[in-house]
mmCIF file of C-alpha atoms in Angstrom:
data_model
loop_
_atom_site.group_PDB
_atom_site.id
_atom_site.type_symbol
_atom_site.label_atom_id
_atom_site.label_comp_id
_atom_site.label_asym_id
_atom_site.label_seq_id
_atom_site.Cartn_x
_atom_site.Cartn_y
_atom_site.Cartn_z
ATOM 1 C CA ALA A 1 19.539 -26.512 -8.333
ATOM 2 C CA GLN A 2 17.004 -28.676 -6.619
ATOM 3 C CA SER A 3 15.247 -27.694 -3.418
ATOM 4 C CA VAL A 4 12.841 -29.265 -0.954
ATOM 5 C CA SER A 5 10.166 -27.463 1.036
ATOM 6 C CA GLN A 6 8.493 -28.729 4.154
ATOM 7 C CA HIS A 7 5.834 -26.230 5.083
ATOM 8 C CA ASN A 8 4.889 -27.659 8.463
ATOM 9 C CA HIS A 9 7.670 -26.808 10.880
ATOM 10 C CA HIS A 10 6.048 -27.999 14.102
ATOM 11 C CA VAL A 11 3.008 -30.236 14.360
ATOM 12 C CA ILE A 12 1.295 -31.220 17.593
ATOM 13 C CA LEU A 13 -1.187 -34.096 17.551
ATOM 14 C CA SER A 14 -2.976 -36.261 20.053
ATOM 15 C CA GLU A 15 -2.502 -40.008 19.974
ATOM 16 C CA ALA A 16 -4.700 -41.764 17.391
ATOM 17 C CA ALA A 17 -4.964 -38.639 15.250
ATOM 18 C CA SER A 18 -4.128 -38.884 11.571
ATOM 19 C CA LEU A 19 -0.945 -37.363 10.237
ATOM 20 C CA GLU A 20 -0.056 -35.748 6.941
ATOM 21 C CA LEU A 21 3.222 -33.901 6.469
ATOM 22 C CA GLY A 22 3.764 -31.934 3.303
ATOM 23 C CA CYS A 23 6.830 -32.102 1.087
ATOM 24 C CA ASN A 24 7.331 -30.302 -2.204
ATOM 25 C CA TYR A 25 10.442 -30.409 -4.332
ATOM 26 C CA SER A 26 11.711 -28.526 -7.322
ATOM 27 C CA TYR A 27 13.758 -30.441 -9.847
ATOM 28 C CA GLY A 28 13.234 -30.926 -13.530
ATOM 29 C CA GLY A 29 14.732 -34.370 -13.947
ATOM 30 C CA THR A 30 14.251 -37.847 -12.574
ATOM 31 C CA VAL A 31 14.353 -37.883 -8.805
ATOM 32 C CA ASN A 32 14.459 -40.382 -6.030
ATOM 33 C CA LEU A 33 12.426 -39.368 -2.977
ATOM 34 C CA PHE A 34 12.924 -40.242 0.665
ATOM 35 C CA TRP A 35 11.515 -39.632 4.097
ATOM 36 C CA TYR A 36 13.825 -39.932 7.077
ATOM 37 C CA VAL A 37 12.948 -39.855 10.767
ATOM 38 C CA GLN A 38 15.172 -38.661 13.591
ATOM 39 C CA TYR A 39 14.142 -39.619 17.107
ATOM 40 C CA PRO A 40 15.455 -37.354 19.880
ATOM 41 C CA GLY A 41 19.197 -37.697 20.233
ATOM 42 C CA GLN A 42 19.505 -40.266 17.490
ATOM 43 C CA HIS A 43 20.722 -40.442 13.912
ATOM 44 C CA LEU A 44 18.525 -40.344 10.831
ATOM 45 C CA GLN A 45 16.719 -43.517 9.868
ATOM 46 C CA LEU A 46 15.197 -44.245 6.498
ATOM 47 C CA LEU A 47 11.404 -44.343 6.775
ATOM 48 C CA LEU A 48 10.470 -44.944 3.164
ATOM 49 C CA LYS A 49 11.577 -44.276 -0.392
ATOM 50 C CA TYR A 50 10.173 -43.810 -3.866
ATOM 51 C CA PHE A 51 12.102 -44.571 -7.025
ATOM 52 C CA SER A 52 9.494 -45.429 -9.634
ATOM 53 C CA GLY A 53 6.278 -47.404 -10.171
ATOM 54 C CA ASP A 54 3.343 -47.289 -7.775
ATOM 55 C CA PRO A 55 3.181 -43.720 -6.466
ATOM 56 C CA LEU A 56 1.868 -44.891 -3.103
ATOM 57 C CA VAL A 57 4.729 -46.333 -1.102
ATOM 58 C CA LYS A 58 4.639 -47.966 2.281
ATOM 59 C CA GLY A 59 7.418 -47.750 4.806
ATOM 60 C CA ILE A 60 8.190 -48.896 8.287
ATOM 61 C CA LYS A 61 6.032 -48.322 11.371
ATOM 62 C CA GLY A 62 2.802 -47.840 9.406
ATOM 63 C CA PHE A 63 3.927 -44.794 7.439
ATOM 64 C CA GLU A 64 3.131 -44.268 3.789
ATOM 65 C CA ALA A 65 3.761 -41.543 1.239
ATOM 66 C CA GLU A 66 2.214 -40.565 -2.056
ATOM 67 C CA PHE A 67 4.196 -39.215 -4.980
ATOM 68 C CA ILE A 68 2.173 -36.787 -7.108
ATOM 69 C CA LYS A 69 4.327 -35.855 -10.065
ATOM 70 C CA SER A 70 2.088 -33.048 -11.313
ATOM 71 C CA LYS A 71 2.301 -31.328 -7.944
ATOM 72 C CA PHE A 72 5.971 -32.125 -7.279
ATOM 73 C CA SER A 73 4.850 -33.472 -3.927
ATOM 74 C CA PHE A 74 5.707 -36.438 -1.741
ATOM 75 C CA ASN A 75 3.529 -36.161 1.360
ATOM 76 C CA LEU A 76 3.946 -38.447 4.338
ATOM 77 C CA ARG A 77 0.887 -39.969 6.022
ATOM 78 C CA LYS A 78 -0.015 -42.176 8.934
ATOM 79 C CA PRO A 79 -3.630 -43.024 9.821
ATOM 80 C CA SER A 80 -3.129 -43.118 13.581
ATOM 81 C CA VAL A 81 -0.068 -41.716 15.349
ATOM 82 C CA GLN A 82 1.410 -42.971 18.593
ATOM 83 C CA TRP A 83 3.355 -41.188 21.287
ATOM 84 C CA SER A 84 6.460 -43.043 20.058
ATOM 85 C CA ASP A 85 6.182 -41.237 16.711
ATOM 86 C CA THR A 86 7.389 -38.054 18.372
ATOM 87 C CA ALA A 87 10.414 -37.137 16.273
ATOM 88 C CA GLU A 88 11.655 -34.889 13.512
ATOM 89 C CA TYR A 89 10.818 -35.890 9.958
ATOM 90 C CA PHE A 90 12.854 -34.941 6.926
ATOM 91 C CA CYS A 91 11.927 -35.159 3.290
ATOM 92 C CA ALA A 92 14.820 -35.526 0.845
ATOM 93 C CA VAL A 93 15.392 -35.780 -2.867
ATOM 94 C CA SER A 94 18.410 -37.116 -4.674
ATOM 95 C CA ASP A 95 19.395 -36.405 -8.240
ATOM 96 C CA THR A 96 20.612 -39.086 -10.567
ATOM 97 C CA GLY A 97 23.924 -37.350 -11.213
ATOM 98 C CA ARG A 98 25.685 -36.523 -7.993
ATOM 99 C CA ARG A 99 23.476 -38.887 -6.033
ATOM 100 C CA ALA A 100 23.593 -36.738 -2.926
ATOM 101 C CA LEU A 101 20.539 -35.783 -0.911
ATOM 102 C CA THR A 102 18.922 -32.383 -0.676
ATOM 103 C CA PHE A 103 16.910 -32.149 2.518
ATOM 104 C CA GLY A 104 13.950 -30.112 3.571
ATOM 105 C CA SER A 105 14.207 -28.146 6.791
ATOM 106 C CA GLY A 106 12.334 -30.800 8.731
ATOM 107 C CA THR A 107 9.047 -31.070 10.604
ATOM 108 C CA ARG A 108 9.040 -31.593 14.325
ATOM 109 C CA LEU A 109 6.146 -33.839 15.311
ATOM 110 C CA GLN A 110 4.994 -33.903 18.897
ATOM 111 C CA VAL A 111 2.404 -36.529 19.835
ATOM 112 C CA GLN A 112 0.630 -35.976 23.115
ATOM 113 C CA PRO A 113 -0.629 -38.997 25.028
ATOM 114 C CA ASN B 1 22.975 -47.528 10.957
ATOM 115 C CA ALA B 2 24.342 -49.884 8.290
ATOM 116 C CA GLY B 3 27.765 -50.224 9.900
ATOM 117 C CA VAL B 4 28.696 -46.544 9.841
ATOM 118 C CA THR B 5 30.666 -45.269 12.811
ATOM 119 C CA GLN B 6 31.830 -41.773 13.630
ATOM 120 C CA THR B 7 34.480 -40.570 16.046
ATOM 121 C CA PRO B 8 34.450 -38.619 18.211
ATOM 122 C CA LYS B 9 30.857 -38.345 19.430
ATOM 123 C CA PHE B 10 31.351 -34.962 21.075
ATOM 124 C CA ARG B 11 34.022 -32.297 20.881
ATOM 125 C CA VAL B 12 34.500 -28.754 22.093
ATOM 126 C CA LEU B 13 37.030 -26.603 20.259
ATOM 127 C CA LYS B 14 38.299 -23.092 20.702
ATOM 128 C CA THR B 15 38.203 -20.733 17.742
ATOM 129 C CA GLY B 16 41.221 -21.339 15.523
ATOM 130 C CA GLN B 17 41.874 -24.911 16.630
ATOM 131 C CA SER B 18 41.895 -27.755 14.166
ATOM 132 C CA MET B 19 40.447 -31.235 14.274
ATOM 133 C CA THR B 20 39.559 -34.230 12.144
ATOM 134 C CA LEU B 21 36.325 -36.196 12.235
ATOM 135 C CA LEU B 22 36.489 -39.816 11.168
ATOM 136 C CA CYS B 23 33.773 -41.760 9.412
ATOM 137 C CA ALA B 24 34.295 -45.461 8.962
ATOM 138 C CA GLN B 25 32.197 -48.099 7.204
ATOM 139 C CA ASP B 26 32.487 -51.822 7.656
ATOM 140 C CA MET B 27 31.259 -52.673 4.165
ATOM 141 C CA ASN B 28 32.409 -51.808 0.664
ATOM 142 C CA HIS B 29 30.318 -48.824 -0.380
ATOM 143 C CA GLU B 30 31.756 -46.450 -2.934
ATOM 144 C CA TYR B 31 29.741 -43.351 -2.033
ATOM 145 C CA MET B 32 30.296 -41.528 1.226
ATOM 146 C CA TYR B 33 28.999 -38.141 2.363
ATOM 147 C CA TRP B 34 29.469 -35.526 5.065
ATOM 148 C CA TYR B 35 26.471 -33.407 6.119
ATOM 149 C CA ARG B 36 25.977 -30.834 8.818
ATOM 150 C CA GLN B 37 22.698 -30.421 10.659
ATOM 151 C CA ASP B 38 21.617 -27.078 12.042
ATOM 152 C CA PRO B 39 18.265 -26.213 13.656
ATOM 153 C CA GLY B 40 15.612 -25.245 11.116
ATOM 154 C CA MET B 41 17.902 -25.945 8.170
ATOM 155 C CA GLY B 42 17.749 -29.682 7.764
ATOM 156 C CA LEU B 43 20.961 -31.335 6.631
ATOM 157 C CA ARG B 44 23.324 -29.703 4.183
ATOM 158 C CA LEU B 45 25.970 -31.464 2.139
ATOM 159 C CA ILE B 46 29.549 -30.439 2.901
ATOM 160 C CA HIS B 47 31.637 -32.817 0.765
ATOM 161 C CA TYR B 48 31.227 -36.224 -0.728
ATOM 162 C CA SER B 49 33.243 -39.003 -2.304
ATOM 163 C CA VAL B 50 32.395 -41.415 -5.092
ATOM 164 C CA GLY B 51 35.280 -43.749 -4.385
ATOM 165 C CA GLU B 52 38.726 -44.162 -2.899
ATOM 166 C CA GLY B 53 40.952 -41.215 -3.717
ATOM 167 C CA THR B 54 38.118 -38.981 -4.933
ATOM 168 C CA THR B 55 36.337 -36.089 -3.238
ATOM 169 C CA ALA B 56 33.987 -33.340 -4.367
ATOM 170 C CA LYS B 57 32.376 -30.236 -2.899
ATOM 171 C CA GLY B 58 28.803 -30.057 -1.734
ATOM 172 C CA GLU B 59 26.665 -27.016 -0.887
ATOM 173 C CA VAL B 60 28.641 -25.733 2.110
ATOM 174 C CA PRO B 61 32.305 -26.751 1.657
ATOM 175 C CA ASP B 62 34.018 -23.578 2.900
ATOM 176 C CA GLY B 63 36.190 -24.088 5.960
ATOM 177 C CA TYR B 64 36.324 -27.872 5.552
ATOM 178 C CA ASN B 65 38.606 -30.330 3.815
ATOM 179 C CA VAL B 66 38.157 -34.045 3.258
ATOM 180 C CA SER B 67 40.194 -37.061 2.305
ATOM 181 C CA ARG B 68 39.386 -40.629 1.264
ATOM 182 C CA LEU B 69 42.724 -42.410 1.258
ATOM 183 C CA LYS B 70 41.113 -45.740 2.123
ATOM 184 C CA LYS B 71 37.760 -46.868 0.829
ATOM 185 C CA GLN B 72 36.459 -47.565 4.332
ATOM 186 C CA ASN B 73 37.307 -44.162 5.790
ATOM 187 C CA PHE B 74 36.159 -40.651 4.977
ATOM 188 C CA LEU B 75 37.785 -37.876 6.995
ATOM 189 C CA LEU B 76 36.451 -34.376 7.513
ATOM 190 C CA GLY B 77 38.933 -31.739 8.635
ATOM 191 C CA LEU B 78 38.517 -28.288 10.105
ATOM 192 C CA GLU B 79 41.787 -26.393 9.733
ATOM 193 C CA SER B 80 40.800 -23.344 11.772
ATOM 194 C CA ALA B 81 37.506 -23.788 13.579
ATOM 195 C CA ALA B 82 34.995 -20.941 13.765
ATOM 196 C CA PRO B 83 31.870 -20.572 15.933
ATOM 197 C CA SER B 84 29.769 -20.847 12.734
ATOM 198 C CA GLN B 85 30.946 -24.455 12.479
ATOM 199 C CA THR B 86 29.158 -25.382 15.694
ATOM 200 C CA SER B 87 26.842 -28.106 14.445
ATOM 201 C CA VAL B 88 26.066 -31.785 14.403
ATOM 202 C CA TYR B 89 27.987 -33.603 11.690
ATOM 203 C CA PHE B 90 26.634 -36.727 10.070
ATOM 204 C CA CYS B 91 28.415 -39.104 7.783
ATOM 205 C CA ALA B 92 26.438 -41.278 5.370
ATOM 206 C CA ILE B 93 27.101 -44.071 2.936
ATOM 207 C CA GLY B 94 25.216 -44.651 -0.289
ATOM 208 C CA ALA B 95 24.010 -48.193 -0.860
ATOM 209 C CA GLY B 96 22.331 -50.045 -3.671
ATOM 210 C CA LEU B 97 21.559 -49.119 -7.247
ATOM 211 C CA ARG B 98 19.612 -46.019 -6.188
ATOM 212 C CA ASN B 99 22.154 -44.976 -3.596
ATOM 213 C CA GLU B 100 19.954 -45.093 -0.514
ATOM 214 C CA GLN B 101 21.801 -43.273 2.208
ATOM 215 C CA TYR B 102 22.373 -44.601 5.692
ATOM 216 C CA PHE B 103 23.693 -42.365 8.398
ATOM 217 C CA GLY B 104 26.169 -42.655 11.223
ATOM 218 C CA PRO B 105 25.369 -41.602 14.795
ATOM 219 C CA GLY B 106 26.734 -38.083 14.406
ATOM 220 C CA THR B 107 29.381 -35.867 16.012
ATOM 221 C CA ARG B 108 28.273 -32.887 18.061
ATOM 222 C CA LEU B 109 30.857 -30.130 17.698
ATOM 223 C CA THR B 110 30.883 -26.885 19.655
ATOM 224 C CA VAL B 111 33.297 -24.103 18.776
ATOM 225 C CA THR B 112 33.678 -21.403 21.415
#
């Protein structure tokens, strides 16, 4: 069975600081990788996705993620965070069979003005 | 949220009561999913459907049943609610060749 690990549970940053959130997955086959964001009281929104090709993918709101196959990682980055980035971030992987998502436990990001 | 609606938005149940959560899509997606979200655990798959008339179990199916009689609707039922089912329930649809998932607004359920 596949699994996803997000090692940072709670991250506190000041505005303009750089962000990197870790995501590692375990799965032996072809995977599709996603980052979702959940703003307080809202539903999950797709931030970015990786299917194949260039391992550096760009998403909405200035976020990007890098897929490193040898490390089974898909870390999320943003050069300069804003107060409005305060949210919970979830990494997810989907298998090509069932096509359902397996989520990490999430990282709560708090950006202080 | 890609045209995914969920009803109700909030509900409080007593232990042993039953209820049905409705997920509706306004498009024609084959894949639909039910997840539950609990603090520190991310989202976990309860059941899913790959098309009208089909359903399958996810990671945490116990205590839940589902039906997909119409392609647009995916129902999640709790026959006898338990406090352990207190959670936020999200429905999702899978879109595109790689089945990107888009989520509904969620239903917050409390079982006392």
